[in-house]
mmCIF file of C-alpha atoms and ligand atoms in Angstrom:
data_model
loop_
_atom_site.group_PDB
_atom_site.id
_atom_site.type_symbol
_atom_site.label_atom_id
_atom_site.label_comp_id
_atom_site.label_asym_id
_atom_site.label_seq_id
_atom_site.Cartn_x
_atom_site.Cartn_y
_atom_site.Cartn_z
ATOM 1 C CA UNK I 22 93.537 103.935 92.518
ATOM 2 C CA UNK I 23 96.507 106.150 93.285
ATOM 3 C CA UNK I 24 99.485 105.128 95.226
ATOM 4 C CA UNK I 25 98.653 105.643 99.018
ATOM 5 C CA UNK I 26 99.671 106.584 102.104
ATOM 6 C CA UNK I 27 99.182 104.265 105.150
ATOM 7 C CA UNK I 28 96.824 106.390 107.302
ATOM 8 C CA UNK I 29 93.602 104.918 106.347
ATOM 9 C CA UNK I 30 95.161 101.315 105.752
ATOM 10 C CA UNK I 31 96.210 101.661 109.433
ATOM 11 C CA UNK I 32 93.546 102.772 111.104
ATOM 12 C CA UNK I 33 91.112 100.121 109.310
ATOM 13 C CA UNK I 34 94.047 97.597 110.279
ATOM 14 C CA UNK I 35 94.249 98.782 114.037
ATOM 15 C CA UNK I 36 90.451 98.383 114.577
ATOM 16 C CA UNK I 37 90.175 95.344 112.530
ATOM 17 C CA UNK I 38 93.150 93.342 114.361
ATOM 18 C CA UNK I 39 95.236 92.694 111.440
ATOM 19 C CA UNK I 40 98.544 94.013 109.604
ATOM 20 C CA UNK I 41 99.605 95.102 106.390
ATOM 21 C CA UNK I 42 102.659 92.954 104.933
ATOM 22 C CA UNK I 43 105.369 95.541 103.815
ATOM 23 C CA UNK I 44 107.542 93.582 101.614
ATOM 24 C CA UNK I 45 110.678 94.950 99.964
ATOM 25 C CA UNK I 46 110.975 94.996 96.279
ATOM 26 C CA UNK I 47 114.237 95.139 93.951
ATOM 27 C CA UNK I 48 113.331 94.039 90.509
ATOM 28 C CA UNK I 49 110.211 93.796 88.363
ATOM 29 C CA UNK I 50 109.850 89.971 89.394
ATOM 30 C CA UNK I 51 109.384 90.808 93.024
ATOM 31 C CA UNK I 52 107.191 93.187 92.316
ATOM 32 C CA UNK I 53 105.118 91.178 90.140
ATOM 33 C CA UNK I 54 104.961 88.376 92.520
ATOM 34 C CA UNK I 55 103.886 90.430 95.375
ATOM 35 C CA UNK I 56 101.520 92.143 94.078
ATOM 36 C CA UNK I 57 99.730 89.656 92.142
ATOM 37 C CA UNK I 58 99.165 87.685 95.190
ATOM 38 C CA UNK I 59 97.842 90.890 96.998
ATOM 39 C CA UNK I 60 95.334 91.362 93.801
ATOM 40 C CA UNK I 61 94.092 88.106 93.980
ATOM 41 C CA UNK I 62 93.391 88.013 97.876
ATOM 42 C CA UNK I 63 92.130 91.881 97.544
ATOM 43 C CA UNK I 64 94.625 92.693 100.072
ATOM 44 C CA UNK I 65 96.230 96.276 100.780
ATOM 45 C CA UNK I 66 100.048 96.217 100.559
ATOM 46 C CA UNK I 67 103.044 97.691 101.340
ATOM 47 C CA UNK I 68 105.938 97.885 98.726
ATOM 48 C CA UNK I 69 109.157 99.016 100.262
ATOM 49 C CA UNK I 70 112.385 99.997 98.818
ATOM 50 C CA UNK I 71 115.892 100.185 100.955
ATOM 51 C CA UNK I 72 118.542 102.620 100.057
ATOM 52 C CA UNK I 73 120.520 99.337 98.594
ATOM 53 C CA UNK I 74 117.646 98.622 96.267
ATOM 54 C CA UNK I 75 117.261 102.116 95.268
ATOM 55 C CA UNK I 76 120.951 102.152 94.407
ATOM 56 C CA UNK I 77 120.667 98.723 92.959
ATOM 57 C CA UNK I 78 117.537 99.369 90.569
ATOM 58 C CA UNK I 79 117.286 103.273 90.528
ATOM 59 C CA UNK I 80 114.824 105.253 91.834
ATOM 60 C CA UNK I 81 112.675 105.817 88.528
ATOM 61 C CA UNK I 82 112.737 102.051 87.276
ATOM 62 C CA UNK I 83 111.380 101.028 91.022
ATOM 63 C CA UNK I 84 108.811 104.070 91.078
ATOM 64 C CA UNK I 85 107.596 102.970 87.396
ATOM 65 C CA UNK I 86 107.266 99.064 88.490
ATOM 66 C CA UNK I 87 105.101 100.097 91.211
ATOM 67 C CA UNK I 88 102.774 102.348 88.994
ATOM 68 C CA UNK I 89 102.709 99.520 86.887
ATOM 69 C CA UNK I 90 101.570 97.333 89.608
ATOM 70 C CA UNK I 91 99.117 99.850 90.647
ATOM 71 C CA UNK I 92 97.491 100.040 87.125
ATOM 72 C CA UNK I 93 97.499 96.139 86.591
ATOM 73 C CA UNK I 94 95.783 95.308 90.080
ATOM 74 C CA UNK I 95 93.694 98.390 90.668
ATOM 75 C CA UNK I 96 95.088 97.757 94.494
ATOM 76 C CA UNK I 97 95.720 100.479 97.201
ATOM 77 C CA UNK I 98 99.691 100.322 97.364
ATOM 78 C CA UNK I 99 101.864 102.414 99.480
ATOM 79 C CA UNK I 100 105.483 103.037 98.214
ATOM 80 C CA UNK I 101 107.461 103.257 100.978
ATOM 81 C CA UNK I 102 111.172 104.146 101.664
ATOM 82 C CA UNK I 103 112.557 101.615 104.054
ATOM 83 C CA UNK I 104 115.138 102.649 106.891
ATOM 84 C CA UNK I 105 115.736 105.698 105.345
ATOM 85 C CA UNK I 106 119.162 107.339 107.323
ATOM 86 C CA UNK I 107 119.213 110.688 106.492
ATOM 87 C CA UNK I 108 117.076 113.735 106.062
ATOM 88 C CA UNK I 109 118.247 114.246 102.324
ATOM 89 C CA UNK I 110 117.627 110.627 101.210
ATOM 90 C CA UNK I 111 113.968 110.596 102.689
ATOM 91 C CA UNK I 112 113.663 114.321 100.836
ATOM 92 C CA UNK I 113 114.715 112.616 98.039
ATOM 93 C CA UNK I 114 111.870 109.982 97.729
ATOM 94 C CA UNK I 115 109.330 112.296 98.898
ATOM 95 C CA UNK I 116 110.011 114.615 96.004
ATOM 96 C CA UNK I 117 110.188 111.531 93.608
ATOM 97 C CA UNK I 118 106.759 110.328 94.697
ATOM 98 C CA UNK I 119 107.019 107.865 97.519
ATOM 99 C CA UNK I 120 104.045 107.995 100.084
ATOM 100 C CA UNK I 121 105.487 106.973 102.954
ATOM 101 C CA UNK I 122 109.154 107.165 104.158
ATOM 102 C CA UNK I 123 110.954 105.732 107.076
ATOM 103 C CA UNK I 124 113.576 107.524 108.818
ATOM 104 C CA UNK I 125 115.639 105.151 110.794
ATOM 105 C CA UNK I 126 117.733 107.379 113.662
ATOM 106 C CA UNK I 127 117.556 104.666 116.133
ATOM 107 C CA UNK I 128 120.996 104.120 116.711
ATOM 108 C CA UNK I 129 121.556 107.836 117.392
ATOM 109 C CA UNK I 130 121.029 109.603 120.886
ATOM 110 C CA UNK I 131 117.299 110.235 121.920
ATOM 111 C CA UNK I 132 117.510 113.582 121.263
ATOM 112 C CA UNK I 133 119.129 113.486 118.009
ATOM 113 C CA UNK I 134 116.699 110.698 116.843
ATOM 114 C CA UNK I 135 113.578 113.363 117.389
ATOM 115 C CA UNK I 136 115.742 116.226 115.643
ATOM 116 C CA UNK I 137 116.219 114.443 112.362
ATOM 117 C CA UNK I 138 112.854 112.514 112.651
ATOM 118 C CA UNK I 139 110.768 116.016 113.316
ATOM 119 C CA UNK I 140 112.965 117.439 110.462
ATOM 120 C CA UNK I 141 111.676 114.268 108.126
ATOM 121 C CA UNK I 142 108.138 114.940 109.284
ATOM 122 C CA UNK I 143 107.833 118.422 108.801
ATOM 123 C CA UNK I 144 108.919 118.160 105.380
ATOM 124 C CA UNK I 145 106.985 115.025 104.574
ATOM 125 C CA UNK I 146 103.927 116.145 105.933
ATOM 126 C CA UNK I 147 103.843 119.029 103.950
ATOM 127 C CA UNK I 148 103.936 116.846 100.845
ATOM 128 C CA UNK I 149 101.630 114.811 101.913
ATOM 129 C CA UNK I 150 103.408 111.958 102.715
ATOM 130 C CA UNK I 151 103.474 110.047 106.015
ATOM 131 C CA UNK I 152 106.711 109.129 108.154
ATOM 132 C CA UNK I 153 107.679 105.973 110.064
ATOM 133 C CA UNK I 154 110.131 106.494 112.796
ATOM 134 C CA UNK I 155 111.925 104.164 115.192
ATOM 135 C CA UNK I 156 113.089 103.504 118.711
ATOM 136 C CA UNK I 157 114.829 100.766 120.107
ATOM 137 C CA UNK I 158 117.751 99.197 118.133
ATOM 138 C CA UNK I 159 117.205 95.798 116.109
ATOM 139 C CA UNK I 160 119.886 93.331 115.786
ATOM 140 C CA UNK I 161 120.928 91.974 112.082
ATOM 141 C CA UNK I 162 122.096 93.445 108.971
ATOM 142 C CA UNK I 163 119.968 96.170 106.886
ATOM 143 C CA UNK I 164 121.823 98.142 103.936
ATOM 144 C CA UNK I 165 125.372 98.452 105.091
ATOM 145 C CA UNK I 166 124.557 98.731 109.027
ATOM 146 C CA UNK I 167 125.314 95.637 111.299
ATOM 147 C CA UNK I 168 123.980 95.656 114.561
ATOM 148 C CA UNK I 169 125.534 92.497 116.814
ATOM 149 C CA UNK I 170 123.138 91.114 119.513
ATOM 150 C CA UNK I 171 124.828 92.610 122.182
ATOM 151 C CA UNK I 172 124.465 96.207 120.909
ATOM 152 C CA UNK I 173 120.600 95.663 120.035
ATOM 153 C CA UNK I 174 118.193 97.174 122.805
ATOM 154 C CA UNK I 175 114.279 96.695 123.554
ATOM 155 C CA UNK I 176 112.502 100.063 123.127
ATOM 156 C CA UNK I 177 111.872 101.777 126.497
ATOM 157 C CA UNK I 178 108.028 102.016 126.698
ATOM 158 C CA UNK I 179 108.568 105.144 128.903
ATOM 159 C CA UNK I 180 110.192 107.007 125.980
ATOM 160 C CA UNK I 181 107.569 106.594 123.527
ATOM 161 C CA UNK I 182 105.035 109.306 124.155
ATOM 162 C CA UNK I 183 107.212 112.074 124.326
ATOM 163 C CA UNK I 184 109.238 110.485 121.086
ATOM 164 C CA UNK I 185 105.752 110.563 119.087
ATOM 165 C CA UNK I 186 104.556 114.024 120.453
ATOM 166 C CA UNK I 187 107.725 115.593 120.002
ATOM 167 C CA UNK I 188 108.260 114.474 116.278
ATOM 168 C CA UNK I 189 104.935 113.990 115.169
ATOM 169 C CA UNK I 190 105.499 110.733 113.581
ATOM 170 C CA UNK I 191 102.709 108.726 111.821
ATOM 171 C CA UNK I 192 103.716 105.291 113.043
ATOM 172 C CA UNK I 193 106.400 103.632 115.059
ATOM 173 C CA UNK I 194 108.724 100.673 114.693
ATOM 174 C CA UNK I 195 109.990 99.257 118.342
ATOM 175 C CA UNK I 196 112.468 96.602 119.206
ATOM 176 C CA UNK I 197 110.522 93.414 120.967
ATOM 177 C CA UNK I 198 112.857 90.770 120.206
ATOM 178 C CA UNK I 199 112.786 90.575 116.044
ATOM 179 C CA UNK I 200 115.781 91.326 114.018
ATOM 180 C CA UNK I 201 116.704 91.458 110.414
ATOM 181 C CA UNK I 202 118.088 88.637 108.067
ATOM 182 C CA UNK I 203 117.657 85.036 108.269
ATOM 183 C CA UNK I 204 119.720 84.460 111.776
ATOM 184 C CA UNK I 205 117.182 85.297 114.316
ATOM 185 C CA UNK I 206 117.708 83.021 117.301
ATOM 186 C CA UNK I 207 120.337 80.998 118.407
ATOM 187 C CA UNK I 208 119.795 77.336 117.424
ATOM 188 C CA UNK I 209 118.697 75.275 120.434
ATOM 189 C CA UNK I 210 116.611 78.345 121.889
ATOM 190 C CA UNK I 211 113.036 79.084 122.052
ATOM 191 C CA UNK I 212 112.305 82.458 119.889
ATOM 192 C CA UNK I 213 110.591 84.755 122.560
ATOM 193 C CA UNK I 214 108.830 88.610 121.429
ATOM 194 C CA UNK I 215 108.294 90.812 124.207
ATOM 195 C CA UNK I 216 104.549 91.364 124.167
ATOM 196 C CA UNK I 217 104.710 93.051 127.419
ATOM 197 C CA UNK I 218 106.900 95.853 125.733
ATOM 198 C CA UNK I 219 104.301 95.963 122.992
ATOM 199 C CA UNK I 220 101.389 96.097 125.112
ATOM 200 C CA UNK I 221 102.882 98.545 127.464
ATOM 201 C CA UNK I 222 103.667 100.736 124.446
ATOM 202 C CA UNK I 223 99.984 100.138 123.150
ATOM 203 C CA UNK I 224 98.814 101.333 126.610
ATOM 204 C CA UNK I 225 100.333 104.724 126.195
ATOM 205 C CA UNK I 226 99.799 105.404 122.852
ATOM 206 C CA UNK I 227 96.074 104.337 122.304
ATOM 207 C CA UNK I 228 95.357 103.634 118.514
ATOM 208 C CA UNK I 229 98.754 104.666 117.363
ATOM 209 C CA UNK I 230 100.465 102.172 114.485
ATOM 210 C CA UNK I 231 103.295 100.222 115.713
ATOM 211 C CA UNK I 232 105.588 98.781 112.971
ATOM 212 C CA UNK I 233 107.448 95.313 113.463
ATOM 213 C CA UNK I 234 110.844 95.075 111.301
ATOM 214 C CA UNK I 235 112.854 91.839 111.045
ATOM 215 C CA UNK I 236 109.538 89.909 110.590
ATOM 216 C CA UNK I 237 110.781 86.907 108.499
ATOM 217 C CA UNK I 238 109.903 83.297 109.626
ATOM 218 C CA UNK I 239 112.612 81.618 107.821
ATOM 219 C CA UNK I 240 110.484 78.444 106.685
ATOM 220 C CA UNK I 241 112.739 75.533 106.974
ATOM 221 C CA UNK I 242 111.951 73.929 103.758
ATOM 222 C CA UNK I 243 113.469 76.503 102.046
ATOM 223 C CA UNK I 244 116.547 76.567 104.188
ATOM 224 C CA UNK I 245 116.798 72.780 103.435
ATOM 225 C CA UNK I 246 115.933 73.314 99.779
ATOM 226 C CA UNK I 247 119.119 75.904 99.505
ATOM 227 C CA UNK I 248 121.049 73.589 101.619
ATOM 228 C CA UNK I 249 120.040 70.511 99.593
ATOM 229 C CA UNK I 250 120.932 72.419 96.365
ATOM 230 C CA UNK I 251 124.755 73.556 97.028
ATOM 231 C CA UNK I 252 124.085 76.054 99.736
ATOM 232 C CA UNK I 253 125.132 76.270 103.252
ATOM 233 C CA UNK I 254 122.674 78.144 105.644
ATOM 234 C CA UNK I 255 123.028 76.201 109.087
ATOM 235 C CA UNK I 256 121.170 77.775 112.078
ATOM 236 C CA UNK I 257 118.911 79.820 110.339
ATOM 237 C CA UNK I 258 115.996 80.523 112.154
ATOM 238 C CA UNK I 259 113.147 82.963 112.056
ATOM 239 C CA UNK I 260 110.196 84.505 114.272
ATOM 240 C CA UNK I 261 107.620 82.094 114.660
ATOM 241 C CA UNK I 262 104.251 82.939 112.478
ATOM 242 C CA UNK I 263 101.862 82.497 115.461
ATOM 243 C CA UNK I 264 103.751 85.450 117.353
ATOM 244 C CA UNK I 265 103.672 87.726 114.318
ATOM 245 C CA UNK I 266 99.843 86.627 113.918
ATOM 246 C CA UNK I 267 99.149 87.845 117.678
ATOM 247 C CA UNK I 268 101.064 90.805 116.900
ATOM 248 C CA UNK I 269 98.956 91.537 114.285
ATOM 249 C CA UNK I 270 95.958 91.055 116.203
ATOM 250 C CA UNK I 271 97.554 93.704 119.157
ATOM 251 C CA UNK I 272 98.884 96.995 117.869
ATOM 252 C CA UNK I 273 100.975 96.004 115.334
ATOM 253 C CA UNK I 274 99.923 97.211 111.877
ATOM 254 C CA UNK I 275 102.642 96.873 109.487
ATOM 255 C CA UNK I 276 104.814 93.791 109.244
ATOM 256 C CA UNK I 277 108.248 93.912 107.378
ATOM 257 C CA UNK I 278 109.042 90.750 105.249
ATOM 258 C CA UNK I 279 112.378 90.543 103.040
ATOM 259 C CA UNK I 280 114.538 87.584 104.145
ATOM 260 C CA UNK I 281 111.600 85.056 103.354
ATOM 261 C CA UNK I 282 110.985 86.332 99.902
ATOM 262 C CA UNK I 283 114.829 86.162 99.159
ATOM 263 C CA UNK I 284 114.876 82.537 100.404
ATOM 264 C CA UNK I 285 111.879 81.656 98.298
ATOM 265 C CA UNK I 286 113.584 82.923 95.027
ATOM 266 C CA UNK I 287 116.781 81.802 96.020
ATOM 267 C CA UNK I 288 115.866 78.060 96.995
ATOM 268 C CA UNK I 289 113.740 78.101 93.644
ATOM 269 C CA UNK I 290 116.284 79.350 91.370
ATOM 270 C CA UNK I 291 119.018 76.869 92.965
ATOM 271 C CA UNK I 292 116.404 73.791 92.838
ATOM 272 C CA UNK I 293 115.768 75.012 88.889
ATOM 273 C CA UNK I 294 119.554 74.739 88.008
ATOM 274 C CA UNK I 295 120.036 71.382 89.545
ATOM 275 C CA UNK I 296 117.184 70.048 87.762
ATOM 276 C CA UNK I 297 118.050 71.961 84.699
ATOM 277 C CA UNK I 298 121.808 72.273 84.359
ATOM 278 C CA UNK I 299 122.033 73.298 80.712
ATOM 279 C CA UNK I 300 119.372 76.238 80.801
ATOM 280 C CA UNK I 301 120.520 79.645 80.942
ATOM 281 C CA UNK I 302 117.199 81.615 79.594
ATOM 282 C CA UNK I 303 116.724 83.846 82.699
ATOM 283 C CA UNK I 304 112.984 83.443 81.921
ATOM 284 C CA UNK I 305 113.223 80.132 82.775
ATOM 285 C CA UNK I 306 114.184 80.521 86.314
ATOM 286 C CA UNK I 307 112.618 83.497 87.040
ATOM 287 C CA UNK I 308 109.168 82.545 86.133
ATOM 288 C CA UNK I 309 108.875 79.919 89.214
ATOM 289 C CA UNK I 310 111.328 82.244 91.698
ATOM 290 C CA UNK I 311 108.119 84.824 90.732
ATOM 291 C CA UNK I 312 105.692 82.359 91.165
ATOM 292 C CA UNK I 313 107.313 81.157 94.833
ATOM 293 C CA UNK I 314 107.167 84.868 95.632
ATOM 294 C CA UNK I 315 103.539 84.715 94.927
ATOM 295 C CA UNK I 316 102.840 81.892 97.027
ATOM 296 C CA UNK I 317 105.210 83.094 99.772
ATOM 297 C CA UNK I 318 103.038 86.287 100.190
ATOM 298 C CA UNK I 319 99.509 84.385 99.710
ATOM 299 C CA UNK I 320 100.599 82.545 102.573
ATOM 300 C CA UNK I 321 101.834 85.502 104.682
ATOM 301 C CA UNK I 322 98.543 87.549 103.575
ATOM 302 C CA UNK I 323 96.441 84.649 104.614
ATOM 303 C CA UNK I 324 98.062 83.071 107.712
ATOM 304 C CA UNK I 325 100.097 85.747 109.262
ATOM 305 C CA UNK I 326 98.693 89.356 108.450
ATOM 306 C CA UNK I 327 94.905 88.531 108.129
ATOM 307 C CA UNK I 328 94.589 91.352 105.662
ATOM 308 C CA UNK I 329 92.831 89.268 102.879
ATOM 309 C CA UNK I 330 89.536 91.102 101.765
ATOM 310 C CA UNK I 331 90.526 93.993 103.108
ATOM 311 C CA UNK I 332 91.516 96.137 100.227
HETATM 312 O O1 G3H U 15 116.052 95.407 106.858
HETATM 313 C C1 G3H U 15 116.514 95.662 105.695
HETATM 314 C C2 G3H U 15 116.011 94.978 104.533
HETATM 315 O O2 G3H U 15 115.751 93.685 104.620
HETATM 316 C C3 G3H U 15 116.606 95.407 102.979
HETATM 317 O O3 G3H U 15 117.562 94.746 103.076
HETATM 318 O O4 G3H U 15 119.066 96.630 102.472
HETATM 319 O O5 G3H U 15 119.912 94.596 101.785
HETATM 320 O O6 G3H U 15 118.332 95.895 100.427
HETATM 321 P P1 G3H U 15 118.701 95.677 102.369
HETATM 322 P P1 13P U 16 113.948 90.530 107.836
HETATM 323 O O1 13P U 16 114.963 90.267 107.617
HETATM 324 O O2 13P U 16 113.037 89.335 108.771
HETATM 325 O O3 13P U 16 112.578 89.713 106.345
HETATM 326 O O4 13P U 16 113.028 92.000 108.013
HETATM 327 C C1 13P U 16 112.737 93.017 106.826
HETATM 328 C C2 13P U 16 112.802 94.271 107.534
HETATM 329 O O5 13P U 16 112.521 94.378 108.439
HETATM 330 C C3 13P U 16 113.232 95.496 106.371
HETATM 331 O O6 13P U 16 112.947 96.471 106.787
HETATM 332 ZN ZN1 ZN U 17 113.889 96.330 108.630
#
């Protein structure tokens, strides 16, 4: 099975009431942990690479890791650029073998967002690559962009038909209250997602795949483990998983998860070093870290995304 696009995956997910997990990858252990879980559960999977990940690990290394995962698992795997911020970056990923790119011009004006998204769509479609775009602004940190809660804004459903028609994008990320990172909601407040916006967008774009960014749940056991082993993450709160499951039953076909993998990995390594202070072999602490990633992804596939057995 070659590296594939999201076209068929999303059509099946939309009709089946489930979502595909889009997990961020930065190194070999993360790729292995995610794809071993997906392979065991026969789940389709999206591996996504941010601009920062590409700068950290190098395009070719990431590309080859994903190709290796595809060979090892035989799974349909999508290789996706997460939060592409320019035509040039998207073009470079299309030219370099990615099967899906996101152009995120959500912080620009409506017209500028349409113009650059259209440009990316024309290039990508000519090369058999699909495009995710974004309307509305999420709070939180992604690469070097930091959006405060006050500057974030929900997607306006009345904009989506014009945006999708004029850009020709294949999927749309919307802002309904999720945000990037581990500090999504204020301690003491009740996490809320605007399902009314999601449903109105879906009504206006029947059958069109919707994407949710910022969808880590920030499991408290990992925050507590980090804090118990020398960390300091007070007030880290994520999106409740039952809300994500509900979104996956509706029009959401792709759910982005990065922070939860970081938490699982970091908690495991902190714990390991507390228990084995004399160890210094990277394999000794990366092995349980990889296992923690795998366990996290298994849980997401079964309990949140509902895509087990769908590959
Ligand atoms: O939305 C952003 C992802 O979590 C990627 O984070 O830019 O630090 O690689 P990064
Ligand atoms: P989290 O920070 O909630 O994991 O979101 C990841 C994401 O949206 C990647 O694009
Ligand atoms: Zn994101």
